[in-house]
Short mmCIF file of C-alpha atoms in Angstrom, two decimals:
data_model
loop_
_atom_site.label_atom_id
_atom_site.label_comp_id
_atom_site.label_asym_id
_atom_site.label_seq_id
_atom_site.Cartn_x
_atom_site.Cartn_y
_atom_site.Cartn_z
CA LEU A 977 72.65 96.69 106.90
CA VAL A 978 72.17 92.66 107.37
CA ARG A 979 74.87 91.05 110.26
CA LEU A 980 75.63 87.45 109.12
CA ILE A 981 75.25 84.58 111.85
CA ARG A 982 76.78 81.33 110.93
CA HIS A 983 74.48 78.15 111.72
CA SER A 984 74.86 74.58 110.68
CA SER A 985 77.06 74.33 107.09
CA LEU A 986 74.42 73.25 104.41
CA GLU A 987 74.80 70.20 103.39
CA PRO A 988 76.26 69.97 99.73
CA GLU A 989 74.30 69.30 96.50
CA ALA A 990 75.48 68.53 93.07
CA ASP A 991 75.24 70.83 90.56
CA THR A 992 71.51 69.39 89.16
CA MET A 993 69.94 73.12 87.76
CA VAL A 994 69.22 73.12 84.71
CA LYS A 995 68.51 76.70 83.96
CA GLU A 996 67.70 78.57 80.96
CA ARG A 997 68.57 82.27 82.15
CA PRO A 998 71.27 83.59 84.37
CA ASN A 999 71.55 83.85 87.94
CA ILE A 1000 73.70 86.69 88.61
CA LEU A 1001 75.10 87.69 91.47
CA ILE A 1002 75.96 91.86 92.41
CA THR A 1003 78.32 92.44 95.90
CA GLY A 1004 80.51 94.38 97.30
CA THR A 1005 80.46 96.81 100.35
CA PRO A 1006 77.25 98.36 102.23
CA GLY A 1007 77.04 101.72 100.02
CA THR A 1008 79.45 100.56 96.73
CA GLY A 1009 75.95 100.57 94.74
CA LYS A 1010 74.75 96.94 94.13
CA THR A 1011 70.51 97.52 94.41
CA SER A 1012 71.15 100.75 92.14
CA LEU A 1013 73.09 98.32 89.40
CA ALA A 1014 71.06 95.37 90.01
CA SER A 1015 67.79 97.40 89.64
CA ILE A 1016 68.70 99.21 86.41
CA VAL A 1017 70.29 95.19 84.73
CA ALA A 1018 66.69 93.61 86.04
CA LYS A 1019 64.50 96.53 84.13
CA LEU A 1020 66.33 96.30 80.78
CA SER A 1021 66.74 91.58 81.16
CA GLY A 1022 63.28 91.06 82.48
CA PHE A 1023 65.02 89.95 85.28
CA GLN A 1024 63.91 89.06 89.13
CA HIS A 1025 65.57 91.64 91.18
CA ILE A 1026 66.27 89.77 94.57
CA GLU A 1027 67.64 92.40 97.52
CA VAL A 1028 68.32 90.19 100.13
CA GLY A 1029 68.75 92.91 102.93
CA LYS A 1030 64.53 93.40 102.25
CA TRP A 1031 63.82 90.04 101.78
CA VAL A 1032 65.37 89.32 105.63
CA LYS A 1033 63.26 92.22 106.22
CA ASP A 1034 59.81 91.67 104.93
CA ARG A 1035 60.42 87.70 105.48
CA ASP A 1036 61.80 87.61 108.77
CA LEU A 1037 64.80 85.24 107.54
CA HIS A 1038 66.92 86.59 110.67
CA ASP A 1039 67.25 86.21 114.49
CA GLY A 1040 66.19 88.76 115.99
CA TRP A 1041 68.19 92.64 115.73
CA ASP A 1042 71.72 94.08 116.57
CA SER A 1043 70.65 96.97 118.39
CA GLU A 1044 74.84 98.29 118.78
CA LEU A 1045 75.21 97.87 114.16
CA SER A 1046 71.32 98.40 113.25
CA CYS A 1047 70.46 95.64 111.08
CA TYR A 1048 69.52 92.79 110.98
CA ILE A 1049 71.29 89.53 112.21
CA LEU A 1050 70.79 87.29 108.88
CA ASN A 1051 70.24 83.31 109.32
CA GLU A 1052 71.81 82.09 106.26
CA ASP A 1053 69.87 78.73 106.69
CA LYS A 1054 66.78 80.24 105.92
CA VAL A 1055 67.79 82.24 103.38
CA CYS A 1056 69.26 79.92 101.38
CA ASP A 1057 66.09 77.53 101.74
CA THR A 1058 64.18 79.98 100.19
CA LEU A 1059 65.88 81.28 97.73
CA GLU A 1060 67.00 77.87 96.80
CA ASP A 1061 63.47 77.56 94.66
CA VAL A 1062 63.28 80.95 93.19
CA LEU A 1063 66.79 80.33 91.25
CA LYS A 1064 66.49 76.72 90.39
CA CYS A 1065 65.45 78.67 86.69
CA GLY A 1066 67.33 81.63 86.43
CA GLY A 1067 66.92 84.70 85.53
CA ASN A 1068 67.65 86.18 88.95
CA VAL A 1069 69.72 89.42 89.70
CA VAL A 1070 71.18 88.88 93.39
CA ASP A 1071 72.51 91.33 95.26
CA HIS A 1072 73.76 91.41 98.87
CA HIS A 1073 77.42 92.90 101.06
CA GLY A 1074 78.11 88.96 101.19
CA CYS A 1075 77.93 86.27 99.11
CA ASP A 1076 80.55 83.01 100.48
CA PHE A 1077 77.45 81.09 102.73
CA PHE A 1078 74.96 80.73 98.59
CA PRO A 1079 76.36 77.33 97.30
CA GLU A 1080 78.30 78.59 94.36
CA ARG A 1081 76.44 75.91 91.92
CA TRP A 1082 73.42 79.30 91.87
CA PHE A 1083 75.41 81.54 90.10
CA ASP A 1084 76.85 81.85 86.91
CA LEU A 1085 78.65 85.69 87.76
CA VAL A 1086 79.61 87.39 90.43
CA VAL A 1087 80.18 91.53 90.47
CA VAL A 1088 82.16 92.96 92.83
CA LEU A 1089 81.76 96.61 93.10
CA GLN A 1090 84.40 98.37 94.20
CA THR A 1091 84.26 101.82 95.63
CA GLU A 1092 86.74 104.39 95.89
CA ASN A 1093 87.33 104.34 99.89
CA GLY A 1094 86.78 109.35 100.08
CA ILE A 1095 83.56 108.59 97.50
CA LEU A 1096 82.68 105.50 100.04
CA TYR A 1097 82.96 107.53 103.26
CA GLU A 1098 80.84 109.77 101.56
CA ARG A 1099 77.87 107.72 100.98
CA LEU A 1100 78.02 105.70 104.44
CA HIS A 1101 78.15 109.39 106.08
CA GLN A 1102 75.44 110.13 104.17
CA ARG A 1103 73.04 107.18 104.90
CA GLY A 1104 73.38 107.91 108.82
CA TYR A 1105 76.56 105.55 109.15
CA GLU A 1106 78.46 106.08 112.25
CA GLY A 1107 80.74 104.86 114.86
CA ARG A 1108 81.51 100.88 114.91
CA LYS A 1109 79.17 100.49 112.56
CA LEU A 1110 80.73 103.25 110.06
CA GLN A 1111 84.39 102.24 110.94
CA GLU A 1112 83.82 97.73 109.54
CA ASN A 1113 82.11 99.32 106.29
CA MET A 1114 85.47 100.79 105.63
CA GLU A 1115 87.66 98.28 106.96
CA CYS A 1116 85.92 96.41 104.96
CA GLU A 1117 87.07 98.17 101.97
CA ILE A 1118 90.02 98.93 102.20
CA MET A 1119 90.91 95.21 103.43
CA HIS A 1120 89.69 93.90 99.91
CA VAL A 1121 86.97 91.40 102.50
CA ILE A 1122 84.40 90.68 99.90
CA ILE A 1123 86.65 90.48 96.43
CA GLU A 1124 88.35 87.66 98.43
CA GLU A 1125 85.63 85.45 99.21
CA ALA A 1126 84.36 85.76 96.31
CA ARG A 1127 87.70 85.10 95.02
CA GLU A 1128 87.61 81.89 97.78
CA SER A 1129 83.84 81.12 96.96
CA TYR A 1130 83.03 81.00 93.26
CA ARG A 1131 85.61 80.28 90.67
CA GLU A 1132 88.47 82.46 88.64
CA GLU A 1133 86.52 82.52 85.61
CA ILE A 1134 82.91 83.52 87.07
CA VAL A 1135 84.21 86.61 89.27
CA ARG A 1136 84.24 90.39 87.87
CA ILE A 1137 85.46 92.78 90.14
CA CYS A 1138 84.32 96.45 88.84
CA GLN A 1139 84.42 99.63 90.11
CA SER A 1140 81.74 101.75 90.65
CA ASN A 1141 82.11 105.41 91.60
CA THR A 1142 80.40 107.67 88.94
CA VAL A 1143 77.09 107.27 86.66
CA ASN A 1144 79.86 106.54 84.17
CA ASP A 1145 80.75 103.47 85.44
CA GLN A 1146 77.62 102.37 86.57
CA GLU A 1147 76.16 102.48 82.82
CA ARG A 1148 79.41 100.14 82.20
CA ASN A 1149 78.88 98.25 84.51
CA SER A 1150 75.04 97.77 82.89
CA GLU A 1151 76.53 97.26 79.18
CA MET A 1152 78.41 94.20 80.84
CA LEU A 1153 76.47 92.65 82.54
CA MET A 1154 74.08 92.23 79.53
CA SER A 1155 76.48 91.88 77.41
CA PHE A 1156 76.69 88.31 79.13
CA ILE A 1157 72.72 87.99 79.47
CA THR A 1158 72.39 88.52 75.78
CA LYS A 1159 75.80 86.83 74.75
CA ASP A 1160 77.46 85.16 76.67
CA TRP A 1161 75.56 83.06 77.74
CA SER A 1162 73.57 83.17 74.79
CA MET A 1163 76.32 81.12 72.51
CA LEU A 1164 77.03 78.72 75.72
CA HIS A 1165 73.19 78.10 76.68
CA PRO A 1166 72.04 78.54 73.31
CA PRO A 1167 67.69 77.46 73.67
CA PRO A 1168 67.08 73.88 73.23
CA GLY A 1169 66.44 72.84 69.67
CA SER A 1170 68.33 75.60 68.36
CA ASP A 1171 71.36 73.41 66.54
CA GLU A 1172 68.71 71.06 65.64
CA LYS A 1173 66.98 74.30 63.72
CA ARG A 1174 70.56 75.54 62.88
CA ARG A 1175 70.80 72.47 61.00
CA LYS A 1176 67.48 72.45 58.31
CA LYS A 1177 67.91 76.12 58.21
CA GLU A 1178 71.89 74.67 56.48
#
């Protein structure tokens, strides 16, 4: 878990990113299966999997350790500065439990995973979550905090809410994401010169 501390807001920038492949954000309360799903999709698609919590730890993108919640205090400016160049060419699957501090222009699809309360409680308990840490994450899921963050931060048409309770759910979600990458995105963003090649064939 990484706790977010707000720093000075980043200046908005024009959407000048020209990507050959889409960037996908998978978000949701801890324990909903973000990292597992992102790992599967990255392996199937050849995309880079960016687990933000791991990047924060490995690249010192934080302001120290929160001993009460047992997590690093994420520095959003450092995270965004580090990811900017990585994401500009596309081909990334990013997973993180927060989503409202990333620039909207980065992502072409935002998937919010939802898990039934009883299942999520067991998952978090197995991870060793207890006390305030367990309570706050359960409340986050019950109150649909991440769903509201996603809807407020990104265009409605790119936000998808997906159930993540079972292995079947995971398979269905990975199939949906692969369909987006191989069909939906490809149809809307054909490779340069593809129209000319198609006309020559006709």
